[in-house]
Short mmCIF file of C-alpha atoms in Angstrom, two decimals:
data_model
loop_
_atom_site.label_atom_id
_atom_site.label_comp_id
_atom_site.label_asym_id
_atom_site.label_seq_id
_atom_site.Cartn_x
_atom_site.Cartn_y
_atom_site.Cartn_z
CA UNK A 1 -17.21 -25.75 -20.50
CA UNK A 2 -13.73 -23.63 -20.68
CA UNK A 3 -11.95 -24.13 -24.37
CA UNK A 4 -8.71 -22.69 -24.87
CA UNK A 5 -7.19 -22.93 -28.52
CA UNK A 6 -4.39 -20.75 -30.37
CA UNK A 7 -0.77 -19.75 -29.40
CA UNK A 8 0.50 -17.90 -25.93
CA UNK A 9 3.13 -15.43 -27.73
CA UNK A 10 5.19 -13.60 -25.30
CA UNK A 11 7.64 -11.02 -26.61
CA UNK A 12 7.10 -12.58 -30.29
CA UNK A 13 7.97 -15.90 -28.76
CA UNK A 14 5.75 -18.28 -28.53
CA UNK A 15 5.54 -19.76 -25.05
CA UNK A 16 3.01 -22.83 -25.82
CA UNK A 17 1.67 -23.78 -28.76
CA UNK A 18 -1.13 -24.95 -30.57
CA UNK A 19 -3.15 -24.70 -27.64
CA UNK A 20 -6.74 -27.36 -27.06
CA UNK A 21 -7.84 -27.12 -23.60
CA UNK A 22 -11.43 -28.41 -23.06
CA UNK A 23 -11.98 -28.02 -19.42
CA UNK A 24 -15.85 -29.48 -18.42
CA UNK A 25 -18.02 -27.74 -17.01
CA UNK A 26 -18.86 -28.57 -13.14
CA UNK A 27 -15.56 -30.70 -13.45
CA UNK A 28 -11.70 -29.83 -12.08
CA UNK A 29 -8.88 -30.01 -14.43
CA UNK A 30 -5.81 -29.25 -13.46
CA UNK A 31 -2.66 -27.67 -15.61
CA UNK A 32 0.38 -28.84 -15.01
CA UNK A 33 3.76 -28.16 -16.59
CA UNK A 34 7.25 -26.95 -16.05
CA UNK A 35 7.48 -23.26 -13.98
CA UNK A 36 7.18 -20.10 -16.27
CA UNK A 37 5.61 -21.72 -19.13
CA UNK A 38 2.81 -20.03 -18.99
CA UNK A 39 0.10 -21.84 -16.89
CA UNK A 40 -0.17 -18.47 -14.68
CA UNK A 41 -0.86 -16.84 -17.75
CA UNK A 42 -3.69 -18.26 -18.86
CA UNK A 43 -4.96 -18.34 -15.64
CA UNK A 44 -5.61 -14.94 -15.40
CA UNK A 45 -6.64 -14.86 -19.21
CA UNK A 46 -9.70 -16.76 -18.10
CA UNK A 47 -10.44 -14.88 -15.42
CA UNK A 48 -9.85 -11.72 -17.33
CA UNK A 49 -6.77 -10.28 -15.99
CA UNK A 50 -4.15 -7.98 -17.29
CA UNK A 51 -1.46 -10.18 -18.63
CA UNK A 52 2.07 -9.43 -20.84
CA UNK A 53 1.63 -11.89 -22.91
CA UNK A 54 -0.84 -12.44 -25.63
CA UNK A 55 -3.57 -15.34 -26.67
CA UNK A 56 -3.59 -15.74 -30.24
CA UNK A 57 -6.43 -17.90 -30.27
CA UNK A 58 -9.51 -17.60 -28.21
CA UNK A 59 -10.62 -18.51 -24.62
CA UNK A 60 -14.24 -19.47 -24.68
CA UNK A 61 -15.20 -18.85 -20.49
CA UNK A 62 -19.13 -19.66 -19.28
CA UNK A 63 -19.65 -17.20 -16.86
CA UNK A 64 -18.12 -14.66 -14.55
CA UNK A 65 -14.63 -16.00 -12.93
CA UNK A 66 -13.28 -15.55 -9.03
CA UNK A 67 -9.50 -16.25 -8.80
CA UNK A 68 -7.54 -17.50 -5.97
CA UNK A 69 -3.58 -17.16 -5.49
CA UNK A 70 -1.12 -18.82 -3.98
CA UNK A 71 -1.08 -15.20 -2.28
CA UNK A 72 -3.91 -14.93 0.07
CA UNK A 73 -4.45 -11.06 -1.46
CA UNK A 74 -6.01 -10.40 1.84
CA UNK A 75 -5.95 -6.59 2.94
CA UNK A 76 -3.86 -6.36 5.73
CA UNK A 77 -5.51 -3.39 7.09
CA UNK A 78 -8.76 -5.47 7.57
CA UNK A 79 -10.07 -7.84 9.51
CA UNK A 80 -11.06 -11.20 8.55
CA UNK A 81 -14.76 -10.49 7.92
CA UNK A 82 -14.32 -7.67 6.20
CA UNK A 83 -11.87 -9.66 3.93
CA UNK A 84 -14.60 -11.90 3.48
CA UNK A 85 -17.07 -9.20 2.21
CA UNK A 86 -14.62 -7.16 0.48
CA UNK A 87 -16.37 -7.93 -3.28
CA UNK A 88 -19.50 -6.77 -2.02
CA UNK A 89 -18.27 -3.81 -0.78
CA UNK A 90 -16.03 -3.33 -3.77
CA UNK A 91 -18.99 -3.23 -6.22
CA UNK A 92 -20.71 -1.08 -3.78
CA UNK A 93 -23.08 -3.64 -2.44
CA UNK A 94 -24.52 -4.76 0.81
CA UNK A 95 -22.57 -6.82 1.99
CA UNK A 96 -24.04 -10.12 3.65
CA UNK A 97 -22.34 -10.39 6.74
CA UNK A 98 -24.41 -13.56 8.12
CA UNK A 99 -23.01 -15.40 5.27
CA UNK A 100 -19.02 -14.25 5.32
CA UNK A 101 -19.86 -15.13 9.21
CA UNK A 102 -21.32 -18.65 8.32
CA UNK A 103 -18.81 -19.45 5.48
CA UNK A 104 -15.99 -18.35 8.29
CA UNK A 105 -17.83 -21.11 10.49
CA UNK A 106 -17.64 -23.28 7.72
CA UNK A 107 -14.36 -23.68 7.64
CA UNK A 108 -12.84 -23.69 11.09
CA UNK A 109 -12.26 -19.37 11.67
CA UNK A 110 -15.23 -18.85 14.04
CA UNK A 111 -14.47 -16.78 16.47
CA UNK A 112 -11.53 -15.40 14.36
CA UNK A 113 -13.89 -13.01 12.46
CA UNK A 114 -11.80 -9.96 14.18
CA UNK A 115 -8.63 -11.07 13.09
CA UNK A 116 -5.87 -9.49 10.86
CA UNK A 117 -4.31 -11.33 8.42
CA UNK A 118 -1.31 -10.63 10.49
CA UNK A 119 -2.80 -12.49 12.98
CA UNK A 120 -3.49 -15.64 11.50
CA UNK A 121 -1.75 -18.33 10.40
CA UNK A 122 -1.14 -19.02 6.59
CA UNK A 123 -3.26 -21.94 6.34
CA UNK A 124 -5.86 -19.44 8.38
CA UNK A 125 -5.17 -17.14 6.14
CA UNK A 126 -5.77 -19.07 2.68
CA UNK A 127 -9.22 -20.34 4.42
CA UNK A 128 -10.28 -16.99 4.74
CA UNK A 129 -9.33 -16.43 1.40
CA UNK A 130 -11.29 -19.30 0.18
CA UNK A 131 -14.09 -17.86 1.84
CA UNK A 132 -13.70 -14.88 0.29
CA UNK A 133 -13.69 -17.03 -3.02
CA UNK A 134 -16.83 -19.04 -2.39
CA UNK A 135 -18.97 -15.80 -0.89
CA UNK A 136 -18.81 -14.46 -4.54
CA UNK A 137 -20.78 -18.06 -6.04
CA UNK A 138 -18.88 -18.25 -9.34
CA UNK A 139 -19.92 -20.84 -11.41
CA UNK A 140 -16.12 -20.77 -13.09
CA UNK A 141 -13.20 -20.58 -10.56
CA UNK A 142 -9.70 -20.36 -11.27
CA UNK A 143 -7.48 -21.82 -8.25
CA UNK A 144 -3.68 -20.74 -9.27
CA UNK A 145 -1.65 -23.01 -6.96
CA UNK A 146 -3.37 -21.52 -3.89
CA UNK A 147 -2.01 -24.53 -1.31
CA UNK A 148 1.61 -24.41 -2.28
CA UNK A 149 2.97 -22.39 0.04
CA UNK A 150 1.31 -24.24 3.07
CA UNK A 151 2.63 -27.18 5.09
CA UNK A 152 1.64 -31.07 4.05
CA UNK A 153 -0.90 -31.54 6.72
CA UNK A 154 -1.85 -28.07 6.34
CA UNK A 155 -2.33 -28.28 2.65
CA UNK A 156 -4.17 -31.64 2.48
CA UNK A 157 -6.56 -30.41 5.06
CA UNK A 158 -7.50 -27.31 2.27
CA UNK A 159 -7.13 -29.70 -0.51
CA UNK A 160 -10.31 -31.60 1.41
CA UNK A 161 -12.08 -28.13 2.21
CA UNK A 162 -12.15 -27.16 -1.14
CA UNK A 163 -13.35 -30.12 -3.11
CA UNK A 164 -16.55 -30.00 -1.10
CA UNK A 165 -17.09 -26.38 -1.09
CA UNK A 166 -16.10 -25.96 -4.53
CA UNK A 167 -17.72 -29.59 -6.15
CA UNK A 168 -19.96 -29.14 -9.23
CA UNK A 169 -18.23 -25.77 -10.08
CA UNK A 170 -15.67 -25.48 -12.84
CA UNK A 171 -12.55 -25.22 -11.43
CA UNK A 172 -8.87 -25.02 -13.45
CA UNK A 173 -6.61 -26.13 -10.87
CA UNK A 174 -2.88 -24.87 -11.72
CA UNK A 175 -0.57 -26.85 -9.79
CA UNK A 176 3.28 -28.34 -9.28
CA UNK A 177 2.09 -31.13 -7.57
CA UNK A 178 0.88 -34.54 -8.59
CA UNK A 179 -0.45 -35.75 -5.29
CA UNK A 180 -2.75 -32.40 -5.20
CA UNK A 181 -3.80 -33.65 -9.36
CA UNK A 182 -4.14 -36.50 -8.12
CA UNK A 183 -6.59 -36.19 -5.03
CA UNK A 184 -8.85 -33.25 -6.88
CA UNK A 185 -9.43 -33.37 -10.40
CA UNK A 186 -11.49 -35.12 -12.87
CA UNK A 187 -9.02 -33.83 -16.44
CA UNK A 188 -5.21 -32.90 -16.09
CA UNK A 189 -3.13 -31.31 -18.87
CA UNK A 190 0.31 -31.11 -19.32
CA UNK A 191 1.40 -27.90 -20.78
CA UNK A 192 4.99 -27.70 -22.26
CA UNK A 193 7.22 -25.88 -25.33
CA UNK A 194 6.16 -28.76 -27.35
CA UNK A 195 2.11 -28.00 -26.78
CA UNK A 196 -1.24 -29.60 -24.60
CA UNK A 197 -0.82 -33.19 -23.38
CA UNK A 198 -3.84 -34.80 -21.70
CA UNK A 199 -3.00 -36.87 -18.61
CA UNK A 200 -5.12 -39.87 -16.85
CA UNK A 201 -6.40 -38.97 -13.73
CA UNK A 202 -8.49 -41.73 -11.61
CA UNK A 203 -12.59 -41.69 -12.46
CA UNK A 204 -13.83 -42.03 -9.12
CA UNK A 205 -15.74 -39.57 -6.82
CA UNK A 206 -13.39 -36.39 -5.57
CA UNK A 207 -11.40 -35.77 -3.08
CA UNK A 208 -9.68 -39.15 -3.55
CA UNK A 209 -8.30 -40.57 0.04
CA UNK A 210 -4.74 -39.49 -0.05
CA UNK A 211 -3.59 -43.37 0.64
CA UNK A 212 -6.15 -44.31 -1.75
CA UNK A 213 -3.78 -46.60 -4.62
CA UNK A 214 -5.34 -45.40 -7.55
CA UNK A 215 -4.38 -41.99 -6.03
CA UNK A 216 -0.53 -43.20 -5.95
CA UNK A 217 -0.55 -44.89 -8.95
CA UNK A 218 -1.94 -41.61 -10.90
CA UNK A 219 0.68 -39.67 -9.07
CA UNK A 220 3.61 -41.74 -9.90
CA UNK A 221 2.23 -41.42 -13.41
CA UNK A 222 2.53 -37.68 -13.31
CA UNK A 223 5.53 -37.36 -12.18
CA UNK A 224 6.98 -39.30 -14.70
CA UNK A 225 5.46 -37.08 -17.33
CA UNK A 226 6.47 -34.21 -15.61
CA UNK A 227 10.03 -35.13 -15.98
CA UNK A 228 11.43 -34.48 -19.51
CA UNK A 229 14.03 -36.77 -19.24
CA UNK A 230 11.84 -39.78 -18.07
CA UNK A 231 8.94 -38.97 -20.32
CA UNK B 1 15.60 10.31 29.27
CA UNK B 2 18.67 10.14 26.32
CA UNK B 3 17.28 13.32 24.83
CA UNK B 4 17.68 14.98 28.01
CA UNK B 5 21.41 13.90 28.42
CA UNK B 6 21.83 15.20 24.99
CA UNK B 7 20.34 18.62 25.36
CA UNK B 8 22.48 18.80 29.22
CA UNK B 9 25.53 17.98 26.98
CA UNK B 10 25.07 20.58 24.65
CA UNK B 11 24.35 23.08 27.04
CA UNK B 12 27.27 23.04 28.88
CA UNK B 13 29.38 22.13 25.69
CA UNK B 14 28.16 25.55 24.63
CA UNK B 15 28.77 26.93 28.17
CA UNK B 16 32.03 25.69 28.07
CA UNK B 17 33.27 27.45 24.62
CA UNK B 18 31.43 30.97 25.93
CA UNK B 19 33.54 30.51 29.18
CA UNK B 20 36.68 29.18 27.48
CA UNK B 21 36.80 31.36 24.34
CA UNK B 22 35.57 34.58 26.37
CA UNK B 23 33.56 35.62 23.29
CA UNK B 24 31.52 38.73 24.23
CA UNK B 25 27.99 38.37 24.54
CA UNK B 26 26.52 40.54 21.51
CA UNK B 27 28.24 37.82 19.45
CA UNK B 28 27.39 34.63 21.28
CA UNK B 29 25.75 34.45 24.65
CA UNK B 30 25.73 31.73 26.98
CA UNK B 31 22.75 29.32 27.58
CA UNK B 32 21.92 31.18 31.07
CA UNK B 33 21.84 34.47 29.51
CA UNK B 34 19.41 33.25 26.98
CA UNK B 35 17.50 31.67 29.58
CA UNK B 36 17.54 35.03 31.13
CA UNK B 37 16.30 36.52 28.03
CA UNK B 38 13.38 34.35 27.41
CA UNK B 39 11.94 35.20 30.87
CA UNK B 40 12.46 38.56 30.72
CA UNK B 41 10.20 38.36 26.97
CA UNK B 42 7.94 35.56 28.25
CA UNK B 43 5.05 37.62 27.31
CA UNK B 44 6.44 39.51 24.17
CA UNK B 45 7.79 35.75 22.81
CA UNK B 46 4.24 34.29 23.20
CA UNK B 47 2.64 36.98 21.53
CA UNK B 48 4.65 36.23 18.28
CA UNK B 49 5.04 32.44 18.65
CA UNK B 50 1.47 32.82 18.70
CA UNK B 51 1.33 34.14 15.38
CA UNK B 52 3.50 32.19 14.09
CA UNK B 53 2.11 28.65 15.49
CA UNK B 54 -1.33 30.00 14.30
CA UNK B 55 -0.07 30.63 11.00
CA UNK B 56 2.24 27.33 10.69
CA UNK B 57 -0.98 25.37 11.50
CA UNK B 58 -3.43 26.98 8.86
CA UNK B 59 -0.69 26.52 6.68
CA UNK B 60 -0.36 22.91 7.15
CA UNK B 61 -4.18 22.23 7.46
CA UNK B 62 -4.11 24.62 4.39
CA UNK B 63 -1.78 22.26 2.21
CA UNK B 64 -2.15 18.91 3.36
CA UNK B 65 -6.25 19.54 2.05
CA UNK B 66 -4.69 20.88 -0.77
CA UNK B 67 -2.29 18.08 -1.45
CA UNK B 68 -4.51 15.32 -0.64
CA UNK B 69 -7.54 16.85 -2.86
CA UNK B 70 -4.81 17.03 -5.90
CA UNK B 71 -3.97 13.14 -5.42
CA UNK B 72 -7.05 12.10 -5.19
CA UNK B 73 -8.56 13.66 -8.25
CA UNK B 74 -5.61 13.24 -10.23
CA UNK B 75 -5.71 9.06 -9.11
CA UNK B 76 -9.51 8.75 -10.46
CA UNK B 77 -9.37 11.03 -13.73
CA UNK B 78 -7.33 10.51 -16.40
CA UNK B 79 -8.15 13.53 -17.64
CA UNK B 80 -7.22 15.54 -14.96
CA UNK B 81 -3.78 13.36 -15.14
CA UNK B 82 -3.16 14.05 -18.69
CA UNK B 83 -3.73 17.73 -18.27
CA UNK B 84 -2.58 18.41 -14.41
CA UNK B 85 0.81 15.83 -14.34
CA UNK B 86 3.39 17.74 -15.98
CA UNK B 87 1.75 20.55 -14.64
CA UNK B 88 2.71 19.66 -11.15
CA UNK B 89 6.38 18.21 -12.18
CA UNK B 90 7.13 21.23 -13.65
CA UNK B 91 6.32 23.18 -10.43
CA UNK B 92 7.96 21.40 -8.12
CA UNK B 93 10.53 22.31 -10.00
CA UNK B 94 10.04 26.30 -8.73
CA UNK B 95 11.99 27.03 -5.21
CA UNK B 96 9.21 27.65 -3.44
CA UNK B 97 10.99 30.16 -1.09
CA UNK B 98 11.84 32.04 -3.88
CA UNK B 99 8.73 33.11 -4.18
CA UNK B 100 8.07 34.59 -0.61
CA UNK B 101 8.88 38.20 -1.87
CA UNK B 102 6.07 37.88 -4.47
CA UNK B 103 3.23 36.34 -1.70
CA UNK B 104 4.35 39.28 0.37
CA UNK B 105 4.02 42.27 -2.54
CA UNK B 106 0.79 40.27 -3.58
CA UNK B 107 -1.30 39.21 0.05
CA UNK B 108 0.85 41.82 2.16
CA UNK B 109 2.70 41.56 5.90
CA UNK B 110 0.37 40.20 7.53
CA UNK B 111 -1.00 36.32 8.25
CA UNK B 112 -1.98 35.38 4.73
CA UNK B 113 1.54 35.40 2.70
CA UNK B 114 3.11 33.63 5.62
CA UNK B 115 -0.08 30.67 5.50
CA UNK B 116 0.09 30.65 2.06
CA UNK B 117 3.66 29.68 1.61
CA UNK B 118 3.52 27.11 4.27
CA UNK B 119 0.70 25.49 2.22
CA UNK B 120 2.88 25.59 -0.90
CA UNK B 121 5.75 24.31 0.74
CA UNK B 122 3.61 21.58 2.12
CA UNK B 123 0.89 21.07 -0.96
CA UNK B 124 3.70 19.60 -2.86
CA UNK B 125 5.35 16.54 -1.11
CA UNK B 126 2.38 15.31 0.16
CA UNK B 127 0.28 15.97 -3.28
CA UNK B 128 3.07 14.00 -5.25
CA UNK B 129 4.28 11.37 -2.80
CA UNK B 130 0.26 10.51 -2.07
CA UNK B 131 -0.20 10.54 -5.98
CA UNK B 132 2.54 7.92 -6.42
CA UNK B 133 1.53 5.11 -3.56
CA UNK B 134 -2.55 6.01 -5.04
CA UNK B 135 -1.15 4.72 -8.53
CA UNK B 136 0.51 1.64 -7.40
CA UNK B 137 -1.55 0.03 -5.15
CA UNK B 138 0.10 -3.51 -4.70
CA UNK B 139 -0.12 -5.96 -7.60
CA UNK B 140 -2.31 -8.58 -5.29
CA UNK B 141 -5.01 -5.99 -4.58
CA UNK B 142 -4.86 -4.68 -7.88
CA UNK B 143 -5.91 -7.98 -9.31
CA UNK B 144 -8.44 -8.50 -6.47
CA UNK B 145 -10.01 -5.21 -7.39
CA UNK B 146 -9.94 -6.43 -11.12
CA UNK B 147 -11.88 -9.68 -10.31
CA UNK B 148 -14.15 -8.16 -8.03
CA UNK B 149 -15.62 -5.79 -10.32
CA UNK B 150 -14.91 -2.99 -8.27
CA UNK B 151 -16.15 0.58 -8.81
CA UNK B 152 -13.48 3.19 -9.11
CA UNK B 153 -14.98 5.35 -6.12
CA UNK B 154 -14.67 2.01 -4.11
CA UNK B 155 -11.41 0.97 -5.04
CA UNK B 156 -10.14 4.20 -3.80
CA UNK B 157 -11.28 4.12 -0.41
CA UNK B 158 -11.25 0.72 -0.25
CA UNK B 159 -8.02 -0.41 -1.71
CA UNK B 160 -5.78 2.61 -2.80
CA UNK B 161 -6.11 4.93 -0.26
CA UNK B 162 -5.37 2.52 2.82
CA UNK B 163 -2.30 1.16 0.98
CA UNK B 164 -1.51 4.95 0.65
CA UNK B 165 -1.64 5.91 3.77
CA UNK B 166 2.06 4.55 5.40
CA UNK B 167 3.28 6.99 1.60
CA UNK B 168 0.70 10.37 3.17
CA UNK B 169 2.33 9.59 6.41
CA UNK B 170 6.11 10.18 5.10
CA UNK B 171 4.96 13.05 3.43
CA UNK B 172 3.50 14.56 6.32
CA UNK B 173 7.10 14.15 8.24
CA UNK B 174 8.74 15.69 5.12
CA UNK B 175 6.19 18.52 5.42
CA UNK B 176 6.87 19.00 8.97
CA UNK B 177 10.21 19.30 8.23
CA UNK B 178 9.59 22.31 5.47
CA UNK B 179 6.86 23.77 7.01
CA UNK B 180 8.53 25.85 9.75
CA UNK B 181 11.20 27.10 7.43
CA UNK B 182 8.76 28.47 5.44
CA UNK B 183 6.66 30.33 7.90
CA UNK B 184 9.92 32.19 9.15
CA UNK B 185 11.19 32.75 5.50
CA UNK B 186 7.95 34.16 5.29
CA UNK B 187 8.17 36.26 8.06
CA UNK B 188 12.12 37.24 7.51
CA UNK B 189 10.83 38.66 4.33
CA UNK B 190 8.25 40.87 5.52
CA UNK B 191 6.28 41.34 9.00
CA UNK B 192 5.61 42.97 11.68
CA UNK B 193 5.04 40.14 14.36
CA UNK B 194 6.01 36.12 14.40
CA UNK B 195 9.35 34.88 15.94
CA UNK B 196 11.19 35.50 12.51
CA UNK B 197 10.52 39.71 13.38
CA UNK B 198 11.41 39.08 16.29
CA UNK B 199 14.63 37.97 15.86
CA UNK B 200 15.17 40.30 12.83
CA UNK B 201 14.78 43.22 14.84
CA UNK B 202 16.86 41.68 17.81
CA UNK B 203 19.85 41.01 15.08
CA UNK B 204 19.42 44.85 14.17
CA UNK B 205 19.40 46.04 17.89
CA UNK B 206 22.41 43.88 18.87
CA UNK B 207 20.09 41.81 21.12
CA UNK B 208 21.96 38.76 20.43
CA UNK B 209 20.74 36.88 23.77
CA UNK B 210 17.03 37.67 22.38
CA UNK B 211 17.45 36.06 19.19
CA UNK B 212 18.72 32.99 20.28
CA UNK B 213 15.55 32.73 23.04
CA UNK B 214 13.24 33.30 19.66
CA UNK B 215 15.22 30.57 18.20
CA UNK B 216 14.89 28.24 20.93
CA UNK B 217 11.40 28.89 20.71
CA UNK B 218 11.12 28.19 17.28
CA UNK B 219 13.17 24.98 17.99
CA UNK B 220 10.95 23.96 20.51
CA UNK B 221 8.06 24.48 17.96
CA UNK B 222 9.89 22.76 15.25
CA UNK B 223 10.73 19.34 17.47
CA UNK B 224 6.79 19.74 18.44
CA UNK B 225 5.75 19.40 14.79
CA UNK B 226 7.87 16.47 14.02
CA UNK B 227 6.81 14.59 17.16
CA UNK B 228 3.66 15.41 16.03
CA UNK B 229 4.10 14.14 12.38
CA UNK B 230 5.67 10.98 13.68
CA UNK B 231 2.65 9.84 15.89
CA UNK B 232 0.67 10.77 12.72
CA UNK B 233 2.58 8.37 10.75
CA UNK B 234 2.98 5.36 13.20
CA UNK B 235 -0.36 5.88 13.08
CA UNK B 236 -0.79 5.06 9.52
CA UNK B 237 1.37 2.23 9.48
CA UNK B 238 -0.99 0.65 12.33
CA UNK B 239 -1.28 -3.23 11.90
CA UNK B 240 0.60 -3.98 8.94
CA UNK B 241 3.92 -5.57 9.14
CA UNK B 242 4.97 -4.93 5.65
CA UNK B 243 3.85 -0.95 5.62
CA UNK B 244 7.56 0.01 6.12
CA UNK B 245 7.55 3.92 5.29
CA UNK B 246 8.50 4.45 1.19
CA UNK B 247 11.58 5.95 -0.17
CA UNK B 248 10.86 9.79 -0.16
CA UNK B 249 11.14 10.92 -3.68
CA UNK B 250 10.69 14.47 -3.85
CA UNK B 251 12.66 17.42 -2.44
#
């Protein structure tokens, strides 16, 4: 379980108040809101980044955190499996090859291992990333609208990938899109000026077919509450 | 093939004004006299581009170790920041050739004032321009270093030195650039061998046609370096598209 509760105070303005996010443990929930509010932010407050602004409250995180951008933060100077193993290496372990090489399989790179990231595709690229994500077996992961920048197909193709290799972890989903809300998480929040909403998300089994009508009706449903004017 | 056209232009431009102007020869010769000139010193010229190359080189080698030694400690101590940083602003701010008088009254004529100012001509650039990329590695891998728990040993070589390396290569060309000035600033100053005695004592003996031939030497040298320099950096910017080389910020 994630609980987030205070103010985010930027610049002595604060950005979103009275904060109560109770994200479950094992469970998605994705943040949603209007761009620059703040979602970002607390993103990498949980997993214990640098940020400008400043939590007046307290963020209550079980366990160590990976993160994963809509950057790929690959190094460009290094191949694909040595992407993969690059927390290892970082914290001046042994890195486990077989796995990065297995996880690679996993999701569609074999024979790819040898690649740059300038060599790849983004939707390559953002798998190999994921990889990179799951090799480091976080219990809490923080996935900061890592799919936006890929095509449709593309993107529901990760969407799928993820749920499975990511199910029973706890996993804040920040995100612009309903469909993506929709399809992957078990809790959604709206986050505005005006402070936490909760939104109703589907209770079945995840990732939710993307025809499935539930699926629909939950995303016409966020959309409306994501625009102020129709809310 | 271009660069040939160029230097065939040149030459004859320069033919052209020695024929044209009729300008004796003790004040400028023409290309074939200097031609002349360097194979009638072939031997005497390599003795002293010799020393000078060998002394250029050690220089270099000499300065870049320096340079890259400095950034590196400097990018994983903060005490060696807080202590060393305005120590090296504040020297850069000393014209380094001003100096070449003192190196020679304190190491003498010979090969060690001459290697020693190349290295401080080089140390410099490549100390403060490494220094700079080492601080700011990019945002991304800044955060993934974060997250990963890195150690700072690791970070360096795994993260801040290979996103300093297209930075070390610019400095390099700058150095490359400087370093030959200073080895014959060296030289002008005090010595008794190099090309820059050479064509000090073919100024004094009217030997125009000589001092040119050093100087084409040197130029050869010179162009030699910075081919050099530039492999060294295409080199460094090897298989990343975004490693354009960075603004140059120091002299």
């Amino acid at each position: 379980m994630i609980r987030i509760t205070g103010d985010l105070i930027l610049d002595g303005r604060v950005l979103l108040p009275d904060l109560a996010l109770d994200c479950p443990a094992g469970r998605w929930t994705a943040l949603m809101g209007p761009s620059g509010v703040g979602k970002s932010t607390l993103g990498r407050i949980v997993a214990g980044l640098p940020v400008a602004a400043r939590l007046a409250g307290a963020a209550d995180v079980a366990g160590p955190v990976t993160l994963m951008g809509q950057q790929d933060q690959l190094l460009p100077w290094a191949d694909a499996l040595a992407n993969v193993t690059i927390g290892a290496r970082l914290r001046g372990q042994a890195p486990d090859r077989a796995r990065a090489r297995a996880l690679l399989a996993d999701l569609g790179l074999a024979g790819l291992e040898a690649r740059r990231p300038a060599q790849l595709s983004g939707g390559q690229r953002q798998r190999v990333a994921l990889a990179r994500t799951l090799i480091e077996d976080r219990p809490v992961v923080v996935l900061d609208e890592p799919f936006s920048a890929l095509d449709a197909a593309t993107r529901a193709q990760m969407q799928d990938l993820a749920a499975r290799h990511l199910a029973g972890r706890t996993v804040i989903l920040i995100t612009h899109d309903p469909l993506e809300a929709a399809r992957l998480c078990h809790a959604a929040f709206l986050l505005d000026a005006r402070g936490t909403r909760p939104l109703a998300l589907p209770a079945t089994p995840t990732p939710r077919a993307l025809d499935d009508p539930q699926v629909l009706a939950a995303q016409a449903a966020l959309f409306r509450s994501l625009m102020p004017c129709a809310a | 093939m271009r660069g040939l056209i160029a230097v065939l232009v040149a030459l004859s431009v320069w033919q052209g004004v020695v024929w044209a102007s009729g300008v004796p020869p003790f004040i400028l010769p023409g290309p074939a006299r200097v031609a002349q000139a360097l194979m009638d010193h072939a031997a005497m010229l390599a003795v002293n581009a010799r020393f000078t190359l060998a002394n250029l080189t050690a220089g270099l080698a000499l300065g870049v170790a320096l340079g890259v030694g400095t950034a590196v400690n400097l990018a994983l101590s903060p005490a060696a920041r807080w202590l060393l940083r305005p120590m090296l602003i504040a020297a850069q701010a000393v014209p380094v050739f001003a100096l070449a008088p003192i190196l020679t009254l304190w190491l003498g004529y010979g090969a060690p004032s001459k290697v020693v100012m190349v290295a401080l001509v080089v140390y410099f650039p490549v100390a403060s321009v490494l220094f700079d990329a080492l601080m700011r590695p990019p945002a991304a891998l800044d955060d993934l270093a974060r997250s990963m728990g890195a150690r700072p040993l690791r970070r360096l070589t795994l993260i801040q030195l290979p996103a300093a390396l297209p930075a070390l290569g610019s400095g390099l060309r700058l150095a490359a650039v400087q370093a030959p000035l200073a080895v014959i600033v060296g030289e002008w100053v005090g010595s008794s061998r190099g090309l820059g005695h050479v064509m000090l004592m073919a100024n004094g003996r009217g030997q125009t046609d000589l001092m040119f031939a050093a100087l084409a030497v040197l130029t050869a040298m010179g162009l030699a370096l910075f081919a050099a320099a530039g492999a060294v950096q295409r080199l460094t910017e090897k298989g990343r598209p975004e490693g354009r080389p960075q603004a140059i910020t120091t002299r």
